[in-house]
Each structure stands twice: as C-alpha cells, then as structure tokens.
C-alpha cells in the first residue's frame, strides 16, 4: 500500500491533474470532495481527454478548451475500494476480476488512507519468502 495518498478535488483542471501525476510519478488520483471519496481519475482518463496530435485545433485553442475541463468531467464515479486489513490476495482478485490497476484503501470512517496497486501486490508476493529486493533468484540467474 502506498501512503500518504495524493488526491485531487473534483474542480482540479485536467492539465493540473496531469501535471500532478507526472510530477509525483503516479498514475491514479483518488478524487475527494472534502473527506468523501467521489471518484478516481487515471492517467488513461487524462490521455483520452487530451486532444490528439492530429487535432485541427491550434495549440492555443486546445490549451484553452482543456483548461475548462475538470477532473469531475472525466473521473470514474464508481470506485472499488479495499480496507487496511484486507488480504493482498483478495485485493488482487478484486483488481483482476474488475480489470483495474489500483484500489483506494478506506478505513472504517470511509477515509482514504492509502492506495494498493498491482505493483504493491506483486511486491508482496515476490518478497513474501524473505527474498530481499535486488537479490538474484534462480530464474534471474538462468535468464
């Protein structure tokens, strides 16, 4: 799980959300309205909302129009979540069955306390036997 969580307000402009994700090296932003989780926006959502390279809009027009688009306009409102005490295997099953790459982690008061990603689950699985990160395994040595 990654914590603390970087979140966005629904009113955040799409260019600002894209900049935030790029600068923090993240691909998902839980969208919070106050303390309530109201959605999630991914780097894919942002890319799909951006004008294409072959757009007939001038750079000025594209920038102006894009600045008027907010996170609320492109976010996914139906958000799957997990809890801090959930088993990593259950989180992995939920992500696989719903084809999502991350789950916000919410506590008993529905506050977002973290995000668990596919990378987190893989890391947990890879190091559950005590193998230290960076240590060569048999498969790596043979490859």
CSV table of N, CA, C and O in Angstrom, one decimal, residues 38-110:
chain,number,residue,atom,x,y,z
A,38,UNK,N,-15.2,10.5,-4.1
A,38,UNK,CA,-16.3,10.6,-5.0
A,38,UNK,C,-15.9,10.1,-6.4
A,38,UNK,O,-16.7,10.0,-7.3
A,39,UNK,N,-14.6,9.7,-6.6
A,39,UNK,CA,-14.2,9.1,-7.9
A,39,UNK,C,-12.8,8.9,-7.9
A,39,UNK,O,-12.0,9.0,-6.9
A,40,UNK,N,-12.3,8.5,-9.1
A,40,UNK,CA,-10.9,8.2,-9.3
A,40,UNK,C,-10.6,8.6,-10.8
A,40,UNK,O,-11.4,8.4,-11.7
A,41,UNK,N,-9.4,9.2,-11.0
A,41,UNK,CA,-9.0,9.6,-12.3
A,41,UNK,C,-7.7,8.9,-12.6
A,41,UNK,O,-6.8,8.9,-11.7
A,42,UNK,N,-7.5,8.4,-13.8
A,42,UNK,CA,-6.3,7.7,-14.1
A,42,UNK,C,-5.5,8.4,-15.2
A,42,UNK,O,-6.1,9.3,-15.9
A,43,UNK,N,-4.3,8.1,-15.4
A,43,UNK,CA,-3.5,8.7,-16.5
A,43,UNK,C,-4.2,8.4,-17.8
A,43,UNK,O,-4.2,9.2,-18.7
A,44,UNK,N,-4.8,7.2,-18.0
A,44,UNK,CA,-5.5,6.9,-19.2
A,44,UNK,C,-6.7,7.8,-19.4
A,44,UNK,O,-7.0,8.3,-20.5
A,45,UNK,N,-7.5,8.1,-18.3
A,45,UNK,CA,-8.6,9.0,-18.4
A,45,UNK,C,-8.1,10.4,-18.9
A,45,UNK,O,-8.8,11.0,-19.8
A,46,UNK,N,-7.0,10.8,-18.4
A,46,UNK,CA,-6.4,12.1,-18.8
A,46,UNK,C,-6.0,12.1,-20.3
A,46,UNK,O,-6.3,13.0,-21.1
A,47,UNK,N,-5.3,11.0,-20.7
A,47,UNK,CA,-4.8,10.9,-22.1
A,47,UNK,C,-5.9,10.9,-23.0
A,47,UNK,O,-5.9,11.5,-24.1
A,48,UNK,N,-7.0,10.2,-22.7
A,48,UNK,CA,-8.2,10.1,-23.6
A,48,UNK,C,-8.9,11.4,-23.7
A,48,UNK,O,-9.5,11.7,-24.8
A,49,UNK,N,-8.8,12.3,-22.7
A,49,UNK,CA,-9.5,13.6,-22.8
A,49,UNK,C,-8.6,14.6,-23.5
A,49,UNK,O,-9.2,15.6,-24.0
A,50,UNK,N,-7.3,14.4,-23.7
A,50,UNK,CA,-6.4,15.3,-24.3
A,50,UNK,C,-6.7,15.3,-25.9
A,50,UNK,O,-7.0,14.2,-26.4
A,51,UNK,N,-6.5,16.4,-26.5
A,51,UNK,CA,-6.7,16.4,-28.0
A,51,UNK,C,-5.6,15.6,-28.6
A,51,UNK,O,-4.4,15.6,-28.1
A,52,UNK,N,-5.9,15.0,-29.7
A,52,UNK,CA,-4.9,14.1,-30.4
A,52,UNK,C,-3.8,15.0,-31.1
A,52,UNK,O,-4.0,16.2,-31.3
A,53,UNK,N,-2.8,14.4,-31.5
A,53,UNK,CA,-1.7,15.1,-32.2
A,53,UNK,C,-2.1,15.6,-33.6
A,53,UNK,O,-1.6,16.6,-34.1
A,54,UNK,N,-3.2,15.0,-34.1
A,54,UNK,CA,-3.6,15.5,-35.5
A,54,UNK,C,-4.9,16.3,-35.3
A,54,UNK,O,-5.7,16.4,-36.3
A,55,UNK,N,-5.1,16.9,-34.2
A,55,UNK,CA,-6.3,17.7,-34.0
A,55,UNK,C,-6.2,18.9,-34.9
A,55,UNK,O,-5.2,19.5,-35.2
A,56,UNK,N,-7.4,19.4,-35.3
A,56,UNK,CA,-7.5,20.6,-36.1
A,56,UNK,C,-7.4,21.9,-35.3
A,56,UNK,O,-7.4,23.0,-35.8
A,57,UNK,N,-7.4,21.7,-33.9
A,57,UNK,CA,-7.3,22.9,-33.0
A,57,UNK,C,-5.9,23.4,-33.0
A,57,UNK,O,-4.9,22.7,-33.0
A,58,UNK,N,-5.8,24.7,-32.9
A,58,UNK,CA,-4.5,25.3,-32.7
A,58,UNK,C,-4.1,25.0,-31.3
A,58,UNK,O,-4.9,24.7,-30.4
A,59,UNK,N,-2.8,25.1,-31.0
A,59,UNK,CA,-2.3,24.9,-29.6
A,59,UNK,C,-3.0,25.8,-28.6
A,59,UNK,O,-3.3,25.4,-27.5
A,60,UNK,N,-3.2,27.0,-29.0
A,60,UNK,CA,-3.9,28.0,-28.1
A,60,UNK,C,-5.3,27.5,-27.8
A,60,UNK,O,-5.8,27.5,-26.7
A,61,UNK,N,-6.1,27.1,-28.9
A,61,UNK,CA,-7.4,26.6,-28.7
A,61,UNK,C,-7.5,25.4,-27.9
A,61,UNK,O,-8.3,25.2,-27.0
A,62,UNK,N,-6.6,24.5,-28.1
A,62,UNK,CA,-6.5,23.2,-27.4
A,62,UNK,C,-6.3,23.5,-25.9
A,62,UNK,O,-7.0,22.9,-25.0
A,63,UNK,N,-5.3,24.3,-25.6
A,63,UNK,CA,-5.0,24.7,-24.2
A,63,UNK,C,-6.2,25.4,-23.5
A,63,UNK,O,-6.5,25.0,-22.4
A,64,UNK,N,-6.8,26.3,-24.2
A,64,UNK,CA,-7.9,27.0,-23.6
A,64,UNK,C,-9.1,26.0,-23.3
A,64,UNK,O,-9.7,26.1,-22.3
A,65,UNK,N,-9.4,25.2,-24.3
A,65,UNK,CA,-10.5,24.2,-24.1
A,65,UNK,C,-10.2,23.2,-23.0
A,65,UNK,O,-11.0,22.9,-22.1
A,66,UNK,N,-9.0,22.8,-22.9
A,66,UNK,CA,-8.6,21.8,-22.0
A,66,UNK,C,-8.6,22.4,-20.5
A,66,UNK,O,-8.9,21.7,-19.6
A,67,UNK,N,-8.2,23.6,-20.4
A,67,UNK,CA,-8.2,24.2,-19.1
A,67,UNK,C,-9.6,24.3,-18.5
A,67,UNK,O,-9.8,24.4,-17.3
A,68,UNK,N,-10.6,24.2,-19.3
A,68,UNK,CA,-12.0,24.3,-18.9
A,68,UNK,C,-12.5,22.9,-18.4
A,68,UNK,O,-13.6,22.8,-17.9
A,69,UNK,N,-11.8,21.9,-18.7
A,69,UNK,CA,-12.2,20.5,-18.3
A,69,UNK,C,-11.6,20.2,-16.9
A,69,UNK,O,-10.5,20.4,-16.7
A,70,UNK,N,-12.5,19.7,-16.1
A,70,UNK,CA,-12.1,19.4,-14.7
A,70,UNK,C,-12.0,17.9,-14.5
A,70,UNK,O,-12.5,17.1,-15.3
A,71,UNK,N,-11.4,17.5,-13.4
A,71,UNK,CA,-11.3,16.1,-13.1
A,71,UNK,C,-12.7,15.5,-13.0
A,71,UNK,O,-12.9,14.4,-13.4
A,72,UNK,N,-13.7,16.2,-12.5
A,72,UNK,CA,-15.0,15.7,-12.3
A,72,UNK,C,-15.6,15.3,-13.7
A,72,UNK,O,-16.5,14.4,-13.8
A,73,UNK,N,-15.2,16.0,-14.8
A,73,UNK,CA,-15.7,15.7,-16.1
A,73,UNK,C,-15.2,14.3,-16.6
A,73,UNK,O,-15.9,13.8,-17.5
A,74,UNK,N,-14.1,13.8,-16.2
A,74,UNK,CA,-13.5,12.6,-16.7
A,74,UNK,C,-13.4,11.5,-15.7
A,74,UNK,O,-13.0,10.4,-16.1
A,75,UNK,N,-13.5,11.7,-14.4
A,75,UNK,CA,-13.3,10.7,-13.4
A,75,UNK,C,-14.3,9.6,-13.5
A,75,UNK,O,-15.4,9.8,-14.0
A,76,UNK,N,-13.9,8.5,-13.0
A,76,UNK,CA,-14.8,7.3,-12.8
A,76,UNK,C,-15.5,7.5,-11.5
A,76,UNK,O,-14.8,7.6,-10.5
A,77,UNK,N,-16.8,7.5,-11.5
A,77,UNK,CA,-17.5,7.7,-10.2
A,77,UNK,C,-17.8,6.4,-9.4
A,77,UNK,O,-18.0,6.5,-8.2
A,78,UNK,N,-17.7,5.3,-10.0
A,78,UNK,CA,-17.9,4.0,-9.4
A,78,UNK,C,-16.5,3.5,-9.0
A,78,UNK,O,-15.7,3.1,-9.9
A,79,UNK,N,-16.2,3.6,-7.7
A,79,UNK,CA,-14.8,3.3,-7.3
A,79,UNK,C,-14.8,2.0,-6.4
A,79,UNK,O,-15.5,2.0,-5.4
A,80,UNK,N,-14.1,1.0,-6.8
A,80,UNK,CA,-13.9,-0.1,-6.0
A,80,UNK,C,-12.8,0.2,-4.9
A,80,UNK,O,-11.8,0.9,-5.2
A,81,UNK,N,-13.0,-0.3,-3.7
A,81,UNK,CA,-12.1,0.0,-2.6
A,81,UNK,C,-11.8,-1.2,-1.8
A,81,UNK,O,-12.4,-2.3,-2.0
A,82,UNK,N,-10.8,-1.1,-1.0
A,82,UNK,CA,-10.4,-2.2,-0.1
A,82,UNK,C,-10.2,-1.6,1.3
A,82,UNK,O,-10.3,-0.4,1.5
A,83,UNK,N,-9.9,-2.4,2.3
A,83,UNK,CA,-9.7,-2.0,3.6
A,83,UNK,C,-8.2,-2.2,4.0
A,83,UNK,O,-7.6,-3.1,3.5
A,84,UNK,N,-7.7,-1.6,5.1
A,84,UNK,CA,-6.4,-1.8,5.5
A,84,UNK,C,-6.1,-3.2,6.0
A,84,UNK,O,-5.0,-3.7,5.8
A,85,UNK,N,-7.1,-3.9,6.5
A,85,UNK,CA,-6.9,-5.3,7.0
A,85,UNK,C,-7.2,-6.3,5.9
A,85,UNK,O,-7.1,-7.5,6.2
A,86,UNK,N,-7.5,-6.0,4.7
A,86,UNK,CA,-7.9,-6.9,3.7
A,86,UNK,C,-6.6,-7.7,3.3
A,86,UNK,O,-5.5,-7.1,3.3
A,87,UNK,N,-6.8,-8.9,2.9
A,87,UNK,CA,-5.7,-9.8,2.5
A,87,UNK,C,-5.3,-9.3,1.1
A,87,UNK,O,-6.1,-9.0,0.2
A,88,UNK,N,-4.0,-9.3,0.8
A,88,UNK,CA,-3.5,-8.9,-0.5
A,88,UNK,C,-4.0,-9.8,-1.6
A,88,UNK,O,-4.3,-9.3,-2.7
A,89,UNK,N,-4.3,-11.1,-1.4
A,89,UNK,CA,-4.8,-12.0,-2.4
A,89,UNK,C,-6.2,-11.6,-2.7
A,89,UNK,O,-6.6,-11.6,-3.9
A,90,UNK,N,-7.0,-11.1,-1.7
A,90,UNK,CA,-8.4,-10.6,-2.0
A,90,UNK,C,-8.3,-9.4,-2.9
A,90,UNK,O,-9.1,-9.2,-3.8
A,91,UNK,N,-7.4,-8.5,-2.6
A,91,UNK,CA,-7.3,-7.2,-3.3
A,91,UNK,C,-6.9,-7.6,-4.8
A,91,UNK,O,-7.4,-7.0,-5.7
A,92,UNK,N,-5.9,-8.5,-4.9
A,92,UNK,CA,-5.5,-8.9,-6.3
A,92,UNK,C,-6.7,-9.5,-7.1
A,92,UNK,O,-6.9,-9.2,-8.2
A,93,UNK,N,-7.5,-10.4,-6.4
A,93,UNK,CA,-8.6,-11.0,-7.1
A,93,UNK,C,-9.6,-9.9,-7.5
A,93,UNK,O,-10.1,-9.9,-8.6
A,94,UNK,N,-9.9,-8.9,-6.7
A,94,UNK,CA,-10.8,-7.8,-7.0
A,94,UNK,C,-10.3,-7.0,-8.2
A,94,UNK,O,-11.0,-6.7,-9.1
A,95,UNK,N,-9.0,-6.7,-8.2
A,95,UNK,CA,-8.4,-6.0,-9.3
A,95,UNK,C,-8.4,-6.7,-10.6
A,95,UNK,O,-8.8,-6.2,-11.6
A,96,UNK,N,-8.1,-8.0,-10.5
A,96,UNK,CA,-8.2,-8.9,-11.7
A,96,UNK,C,-9.6,-9.0,-12.3
A,96,UNK,O,-9.8,-8.9,-13.5
A,97,UNK,N,-10.5,-9.3,-11.4
A,97,UNK,CA,-11.9,-9.5,-11.9
A,97,UNK,C,-12.6,-8.3,-12.4
A,97,UNK,O,-13.5,-8.4,-13.3
A,98,UNK,N,-12.1,-7.1,-12.0
A,98,UNK,CA,-12.7,-5.9,-12.4
A,98,UNK,C,-11.8,-5.1,-13.4
A,98,UNK,O,-12.1,-4.0,-13.8
A,99,UNK,N,-10.7,-5.7,-13.7
A,99,UNK,CA,-9.7,-5.1,-14.6
A,99,UNK,C,-9.3,-3.7,-14.2
A,99,UNK,O,-9.4,-2.8,-15.1
A,100,UNK,N,-8.9,-3.5,-13.0
A,100,UNK,CA,-8.4,-2.2,-12.5
A,100,UNK,C,-7.0,-2.4,-12.0
A,100,UNK,O,-6.6,-3.5,-11.6
A,101,UNK,N,-6.2,-1.3,-12.0
A,101,UNK,CA,-4.8,-1.4,-11.6
A,101,UNK,C,-4.6,-1.0,-10.2
A,101,UNK,O,-3.5,-1.1,-9.7
A,102,UNK,N,-5.6,-0.5,-9.5
A,102,UNK,CA,-5.4,0.0,-8.1
A,102,UNK,C,-6.7,0.1,-7.4
A,102,UNK,O,-7.8,0.2,-8.0
A,103,UNK,N,-6.6,0.1,-6.1
A,103,UNK,CA,-7.8,0.2,-5.2
A,103,UNK,C,-7.5,1.2,-4.1
A,103,UNK,O,-6.5,1.0,-3.4
A,104,UNK,N,-8.3,2.2,-3.9
A,104,UNK,CA,-8.1,3.1,-2.8
A,104,UNK,C,-8.4,2.3,-1.5
A,104,UNK,O,-9.3,1.4,-1.5
A,105,UNK,N,-7.6,2.5,-0.5
A,105,UNK,CA,-7.8,1.8,0.8
A,105,UNK,C,-8.5,2.8,1.8
A,105,UNK,O,-8.1,3.9,2.0
A,106,UNK,N,-9.7,2.3,2.2
A,106,UNK,CA,-10.5,3.2,3.1
A,106,UNK,C,-10.6,2.5,4.5
A,106,UNK,O,-10.7,1.3,4.6
A,107,UNK,N,-10.6,3.4,5.5
A,107,UNK,CA,-10.8,2.9,6.9
A,107,UNK,C,-12.3,2.8,7.3
A,107,UNK,O,-13.2,3.0,6.4
A,108,UNK,N,-12.5,2.5,8.5
A,108,UNK,CA,-13.9,2.4,9.0
A,108,UNK,C,-14.8,3.6,8.8
A,108,UNK,O,-16.0,3.5,8.7
A,109,UNK,N,-14.2,4.8,8.8
A,109,UNK,CA,-14.9,6.0,8.6
A,109,UNK,C,-14.9,6.5,7.1
A,109,UNK,O,-15.3,7.6,6.8
A,110,UNK,N,-14.5,5.6,6.2
A,110,UNK,CA,-14.5,5.8,4.8
A,110,UNK,C,-13.5,6.9,4.4
A,110,UNK,O,-13.6,7.5,3.3
